[in-house]
Coordinates of C-alpha atoms and ligand atoms in Angstrom, one line a residue:
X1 CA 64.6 77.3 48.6
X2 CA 64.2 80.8 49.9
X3 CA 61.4 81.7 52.3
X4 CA 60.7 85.8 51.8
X5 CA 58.7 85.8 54.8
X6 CA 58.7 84.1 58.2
X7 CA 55.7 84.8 59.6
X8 CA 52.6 82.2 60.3
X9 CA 50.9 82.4 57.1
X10 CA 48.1 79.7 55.7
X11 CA 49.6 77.2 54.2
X12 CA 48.8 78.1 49.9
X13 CA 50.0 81.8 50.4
X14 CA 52.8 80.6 51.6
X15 CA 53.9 78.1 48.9
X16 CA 53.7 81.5 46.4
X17 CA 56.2 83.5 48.7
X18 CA 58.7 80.8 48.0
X19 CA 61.3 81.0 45.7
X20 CA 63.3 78.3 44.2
X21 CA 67.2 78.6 44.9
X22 CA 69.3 79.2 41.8
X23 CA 71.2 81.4 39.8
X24 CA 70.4 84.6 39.5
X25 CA 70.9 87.5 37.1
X26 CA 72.4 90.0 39.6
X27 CA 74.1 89.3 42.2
X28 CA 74.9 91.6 45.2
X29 CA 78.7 90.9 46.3
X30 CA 81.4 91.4 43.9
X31 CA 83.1 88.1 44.0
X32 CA 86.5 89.6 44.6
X33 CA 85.3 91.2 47.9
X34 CA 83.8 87.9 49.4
X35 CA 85.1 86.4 52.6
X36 CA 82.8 83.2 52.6
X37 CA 82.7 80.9 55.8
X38 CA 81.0 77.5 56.2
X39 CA 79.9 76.2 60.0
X40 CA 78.5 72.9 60.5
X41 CA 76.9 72.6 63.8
X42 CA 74.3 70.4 65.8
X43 CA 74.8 66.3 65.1
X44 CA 76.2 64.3 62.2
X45 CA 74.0 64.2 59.0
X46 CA 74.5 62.1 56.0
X47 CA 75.8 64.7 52.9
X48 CA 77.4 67.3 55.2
X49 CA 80.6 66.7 52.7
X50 CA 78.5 66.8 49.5
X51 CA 76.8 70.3 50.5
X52 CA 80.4 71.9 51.9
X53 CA 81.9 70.1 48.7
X54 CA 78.4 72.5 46.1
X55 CA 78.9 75.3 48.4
X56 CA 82.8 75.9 47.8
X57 CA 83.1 74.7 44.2
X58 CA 80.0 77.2 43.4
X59 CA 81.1 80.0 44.7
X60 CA 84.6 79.4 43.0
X61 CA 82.4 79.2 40.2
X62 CA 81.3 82.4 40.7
X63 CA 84.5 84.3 41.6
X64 CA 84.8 84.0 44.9
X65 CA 88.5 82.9 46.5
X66 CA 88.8 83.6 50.0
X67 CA 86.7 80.3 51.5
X68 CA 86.8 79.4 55.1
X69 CA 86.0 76.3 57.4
X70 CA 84.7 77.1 60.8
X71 CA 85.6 74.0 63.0
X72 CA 83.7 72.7 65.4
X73 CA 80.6 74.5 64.6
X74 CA 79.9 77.9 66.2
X75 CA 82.3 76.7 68.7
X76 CA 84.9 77.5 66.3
X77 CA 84.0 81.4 66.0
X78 CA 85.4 82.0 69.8
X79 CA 88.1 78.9 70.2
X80 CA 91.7 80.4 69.6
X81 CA 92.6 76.6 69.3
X82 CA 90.3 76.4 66.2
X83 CA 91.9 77.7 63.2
X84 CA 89.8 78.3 60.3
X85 CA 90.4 76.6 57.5
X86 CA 90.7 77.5 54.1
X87 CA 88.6 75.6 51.2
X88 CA 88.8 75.6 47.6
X89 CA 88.2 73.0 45.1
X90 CA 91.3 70.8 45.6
X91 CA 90.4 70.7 49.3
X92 CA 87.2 69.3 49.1
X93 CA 87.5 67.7 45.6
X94 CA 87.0 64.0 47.5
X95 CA 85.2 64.7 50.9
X96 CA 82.2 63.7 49.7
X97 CA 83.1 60.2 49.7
X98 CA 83.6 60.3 53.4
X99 CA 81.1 60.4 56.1
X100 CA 80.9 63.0 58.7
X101 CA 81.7 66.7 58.4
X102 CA 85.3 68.0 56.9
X103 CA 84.6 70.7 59.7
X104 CA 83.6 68.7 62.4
X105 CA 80.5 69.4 64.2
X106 CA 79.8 70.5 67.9
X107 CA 76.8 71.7 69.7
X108 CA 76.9 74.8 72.8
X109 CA 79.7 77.6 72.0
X110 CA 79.7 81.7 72.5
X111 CA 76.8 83.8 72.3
X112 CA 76.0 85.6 69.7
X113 CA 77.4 89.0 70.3
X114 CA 80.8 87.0 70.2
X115 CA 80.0 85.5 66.9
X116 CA 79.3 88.4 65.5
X117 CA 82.2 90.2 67.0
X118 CA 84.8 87.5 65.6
X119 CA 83.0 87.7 61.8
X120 CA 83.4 91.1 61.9
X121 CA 87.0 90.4 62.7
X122 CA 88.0 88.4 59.8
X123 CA 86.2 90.3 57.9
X124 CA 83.3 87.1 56.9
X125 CA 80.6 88.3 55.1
X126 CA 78.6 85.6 53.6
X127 CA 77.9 83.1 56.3
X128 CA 76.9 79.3 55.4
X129 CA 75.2 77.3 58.4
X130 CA 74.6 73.7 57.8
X131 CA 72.3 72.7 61.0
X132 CA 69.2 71.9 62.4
X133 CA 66.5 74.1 64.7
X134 CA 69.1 75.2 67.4
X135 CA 71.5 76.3 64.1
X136 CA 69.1 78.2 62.7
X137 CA 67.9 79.7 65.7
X138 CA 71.3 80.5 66.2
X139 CA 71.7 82.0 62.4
X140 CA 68.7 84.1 62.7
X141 CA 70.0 85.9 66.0
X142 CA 73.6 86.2 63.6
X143 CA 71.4 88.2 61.3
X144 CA 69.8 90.3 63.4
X145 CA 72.4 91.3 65.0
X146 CA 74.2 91.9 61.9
X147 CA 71.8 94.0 61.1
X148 CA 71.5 96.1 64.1
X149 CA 76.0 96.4 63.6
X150 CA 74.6 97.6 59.9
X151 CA 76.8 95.2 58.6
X152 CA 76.6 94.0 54.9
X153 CA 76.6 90.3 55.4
X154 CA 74.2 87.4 53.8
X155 CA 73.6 84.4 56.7
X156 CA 72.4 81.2 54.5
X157 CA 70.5 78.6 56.1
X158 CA 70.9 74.8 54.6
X159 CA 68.5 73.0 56.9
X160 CA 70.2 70.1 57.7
X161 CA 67.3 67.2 58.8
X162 CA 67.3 63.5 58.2
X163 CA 63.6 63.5 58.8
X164 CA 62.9 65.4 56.0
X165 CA 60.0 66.9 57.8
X166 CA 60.5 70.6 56.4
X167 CA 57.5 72.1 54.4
X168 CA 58.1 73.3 50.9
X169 CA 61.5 71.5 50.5
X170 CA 61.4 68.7 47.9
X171 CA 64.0 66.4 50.0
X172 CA 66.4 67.1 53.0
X173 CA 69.7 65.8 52.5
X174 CA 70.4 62.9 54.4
X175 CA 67.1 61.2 54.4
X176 CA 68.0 59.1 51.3
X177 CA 70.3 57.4 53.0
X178 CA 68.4 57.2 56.1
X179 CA 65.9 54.9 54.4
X180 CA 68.2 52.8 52.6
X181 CA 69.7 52.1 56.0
X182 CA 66.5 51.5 57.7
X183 CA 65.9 48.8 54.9
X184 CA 68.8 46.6 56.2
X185 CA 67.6 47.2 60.0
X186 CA 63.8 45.8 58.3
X187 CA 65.2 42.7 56.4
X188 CA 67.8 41.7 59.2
X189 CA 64.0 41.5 61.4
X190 CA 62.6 39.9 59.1
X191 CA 64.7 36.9 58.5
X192 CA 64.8 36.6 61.8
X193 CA 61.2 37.1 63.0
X194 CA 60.3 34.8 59.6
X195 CA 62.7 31.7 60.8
X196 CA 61.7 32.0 64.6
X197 CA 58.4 30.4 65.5
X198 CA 55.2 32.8 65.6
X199 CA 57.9 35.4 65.0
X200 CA 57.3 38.9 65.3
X201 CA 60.2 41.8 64.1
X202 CA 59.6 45.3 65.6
X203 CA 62.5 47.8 64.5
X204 CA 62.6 50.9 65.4
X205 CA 63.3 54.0 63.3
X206 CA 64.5 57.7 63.7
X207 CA 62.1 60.7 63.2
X208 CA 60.4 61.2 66.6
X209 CA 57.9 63.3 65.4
X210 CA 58.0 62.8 61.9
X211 CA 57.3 59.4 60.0
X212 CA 58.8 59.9 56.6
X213 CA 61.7 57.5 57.2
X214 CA 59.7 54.7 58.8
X215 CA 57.0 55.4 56.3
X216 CA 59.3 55.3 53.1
X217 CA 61.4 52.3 54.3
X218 CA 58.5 50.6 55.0
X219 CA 57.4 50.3 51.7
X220 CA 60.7 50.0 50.1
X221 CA 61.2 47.2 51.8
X222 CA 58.1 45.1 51.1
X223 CA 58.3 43.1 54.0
X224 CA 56.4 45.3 56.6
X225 CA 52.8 44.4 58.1
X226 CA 52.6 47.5 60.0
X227 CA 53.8 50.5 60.3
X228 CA 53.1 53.2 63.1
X229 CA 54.3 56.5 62.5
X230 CA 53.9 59.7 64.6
X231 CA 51.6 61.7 62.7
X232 CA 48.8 58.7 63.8
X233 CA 47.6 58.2 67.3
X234 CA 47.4 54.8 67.2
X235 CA 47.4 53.7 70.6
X236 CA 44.8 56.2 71.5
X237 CA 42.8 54.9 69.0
X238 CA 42.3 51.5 69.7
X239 CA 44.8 48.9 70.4
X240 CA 43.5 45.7 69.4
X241 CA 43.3 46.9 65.6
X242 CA 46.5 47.2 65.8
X243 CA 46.9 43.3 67.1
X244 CA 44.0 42.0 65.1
X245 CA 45.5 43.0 61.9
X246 CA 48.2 41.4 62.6
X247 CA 46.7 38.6 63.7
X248 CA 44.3 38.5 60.8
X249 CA 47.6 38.5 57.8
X250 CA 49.1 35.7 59.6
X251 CA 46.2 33.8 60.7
X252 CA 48.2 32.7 64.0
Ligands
ADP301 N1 68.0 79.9 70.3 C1 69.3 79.9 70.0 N2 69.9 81.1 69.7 C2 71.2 81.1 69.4 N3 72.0 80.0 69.2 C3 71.4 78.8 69.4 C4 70.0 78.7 69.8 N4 69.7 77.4 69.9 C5 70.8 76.7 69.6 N5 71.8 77.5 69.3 C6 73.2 77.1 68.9 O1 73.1 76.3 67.7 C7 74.0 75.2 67.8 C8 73.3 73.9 67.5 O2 72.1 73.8 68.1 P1 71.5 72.3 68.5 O3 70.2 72.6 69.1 O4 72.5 71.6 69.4 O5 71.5 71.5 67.2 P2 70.5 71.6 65.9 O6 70.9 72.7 65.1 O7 70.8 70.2 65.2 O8 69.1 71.7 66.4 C9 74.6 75.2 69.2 O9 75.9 75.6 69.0 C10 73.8 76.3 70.0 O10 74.7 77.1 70.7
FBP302 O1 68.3 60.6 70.4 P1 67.0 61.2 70.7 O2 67.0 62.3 71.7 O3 65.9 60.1 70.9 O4 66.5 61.9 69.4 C1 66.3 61.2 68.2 C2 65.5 62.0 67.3 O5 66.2 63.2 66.9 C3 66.0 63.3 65.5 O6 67.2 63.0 64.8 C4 65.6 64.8 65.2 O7 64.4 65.1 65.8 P2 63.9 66.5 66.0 O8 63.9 67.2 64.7 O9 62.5 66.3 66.6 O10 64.8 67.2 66.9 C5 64.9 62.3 65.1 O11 65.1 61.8 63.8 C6 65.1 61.2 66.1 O12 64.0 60.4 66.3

């Protein structure tokens, strides 16, 4: 998806300033003249590998031959230890079979002036960030100050969540997984809270302000009484409906 516009707007104007990602009929860079980099930065996400492995084969796709890997994340942009590393299709034919990132991840590094100094460099000038808030935050400065250089470079977001908590995006990658994970957490408590007498199974989930994973699990799973999820106060409401239901089901 591409958001036009950044600013606060109400929620339904919004959704029509969104455009869905694709092909398009023009495009801006001639392929040949295309340095392309990829950075993944921030913590581990399942599908890092499958989105490097789209982002490479697609712009081969489209012309483009001179690929690179930042290692490390942004770390990699100032490290003289950190090669780059060149991509194309062979490269990353299998990598999404594997966990983790190809390019390793990392979070800190230079500032942003030295980013920008060290793209201008090696000449990138389409810039793929695979990360989270603090990557993005990160990207936008990249822009800016690629702009204020007047330098002709594109800086693509992929919003890399396993919460899947971003508005207008059908799915983040990574939360798939996340729930079928969080199923085996839910049965291993429930065989045991089921065998134990009076037992009760109480697992808890990732997404500390966001309750899609729980949520989705939850019901997946089929074996959940209750689920508490951030979006709900439910200890400020009132804790003995919380119990009571419990106590209710089970008739203990
Ligand atoms: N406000 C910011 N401006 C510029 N770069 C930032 C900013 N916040 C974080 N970064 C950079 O983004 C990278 C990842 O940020 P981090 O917060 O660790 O992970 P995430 O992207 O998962 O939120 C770090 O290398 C950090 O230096
Ligand atoms: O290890 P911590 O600090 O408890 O953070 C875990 C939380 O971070 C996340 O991965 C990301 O959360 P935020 O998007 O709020 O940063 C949550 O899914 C998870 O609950």
């Amino acid at each position: 998806m591409v958001m036009q516009k950044p600013e606060k707007i109400p929620i339904q104007i919004a959704a029509s300033m969104v455009q869905r990602a694709g092909p398009r009929e023009n495009i801006y860079f001639r392929p040949e003249d295309v340095k392309a980099a990829i950075v993944t930065c921030g913590g581990l996400c399942p599908g890092l590998n499958d989105v490097i492995r789209l982002i490479v084969i697609t712009l081969e796709i489209y012309g483009v031959k001179n690929i690179v890997g930042i290692p490390f994340g942004y770390r990699g942009f100032s490290d003289k230890n950190l090669p780059e590393i060149p991509l194309s299709r062979k490269v990353v034919q299998n990598i999404h079979l594997s966990g983790g990132s190809l390019l390793g991840v990392s979070r800190g590094g230079p500032t942003v002036t030295e980013i920008v100094d060290s793209m201008e460099e090696r000449g990138i000038n389409m810039l793929f960030v695979l990360g989270g808030n603090g990557t993005h935050a990160g990207a936008n400065a990249i822009h800016n100050e690629c702009v204020k250089r007047r330098m002709k470079v594109a800086v693509v977001g992929v919003p890399k969540t396993i919460d899947n908590d971003i508005l207008h995006m059908d799915k983040t990658f990574g939360f798939d997984t996340a729930v079928e994970e969080a199923q085996r957490a839910i049965n291993s408590a429930y065989i045991e809270a089921h065998s134990a007498y009076h037992g009760i199974g109480v697992v808890k989930l990732m997404g500390r302000s966001s309750g899609f994973i729980a949520m989705q699990a939850s019901l997946a799973s089929g074996q959940v009484d209750i689920c508490l999820i951030p979006e709900t106060e439910y200890y400020n409401d009132d804790p003995s409906r919380l119990f009571s239901a419990r106590f209710l089901r089970w008739e203990l």
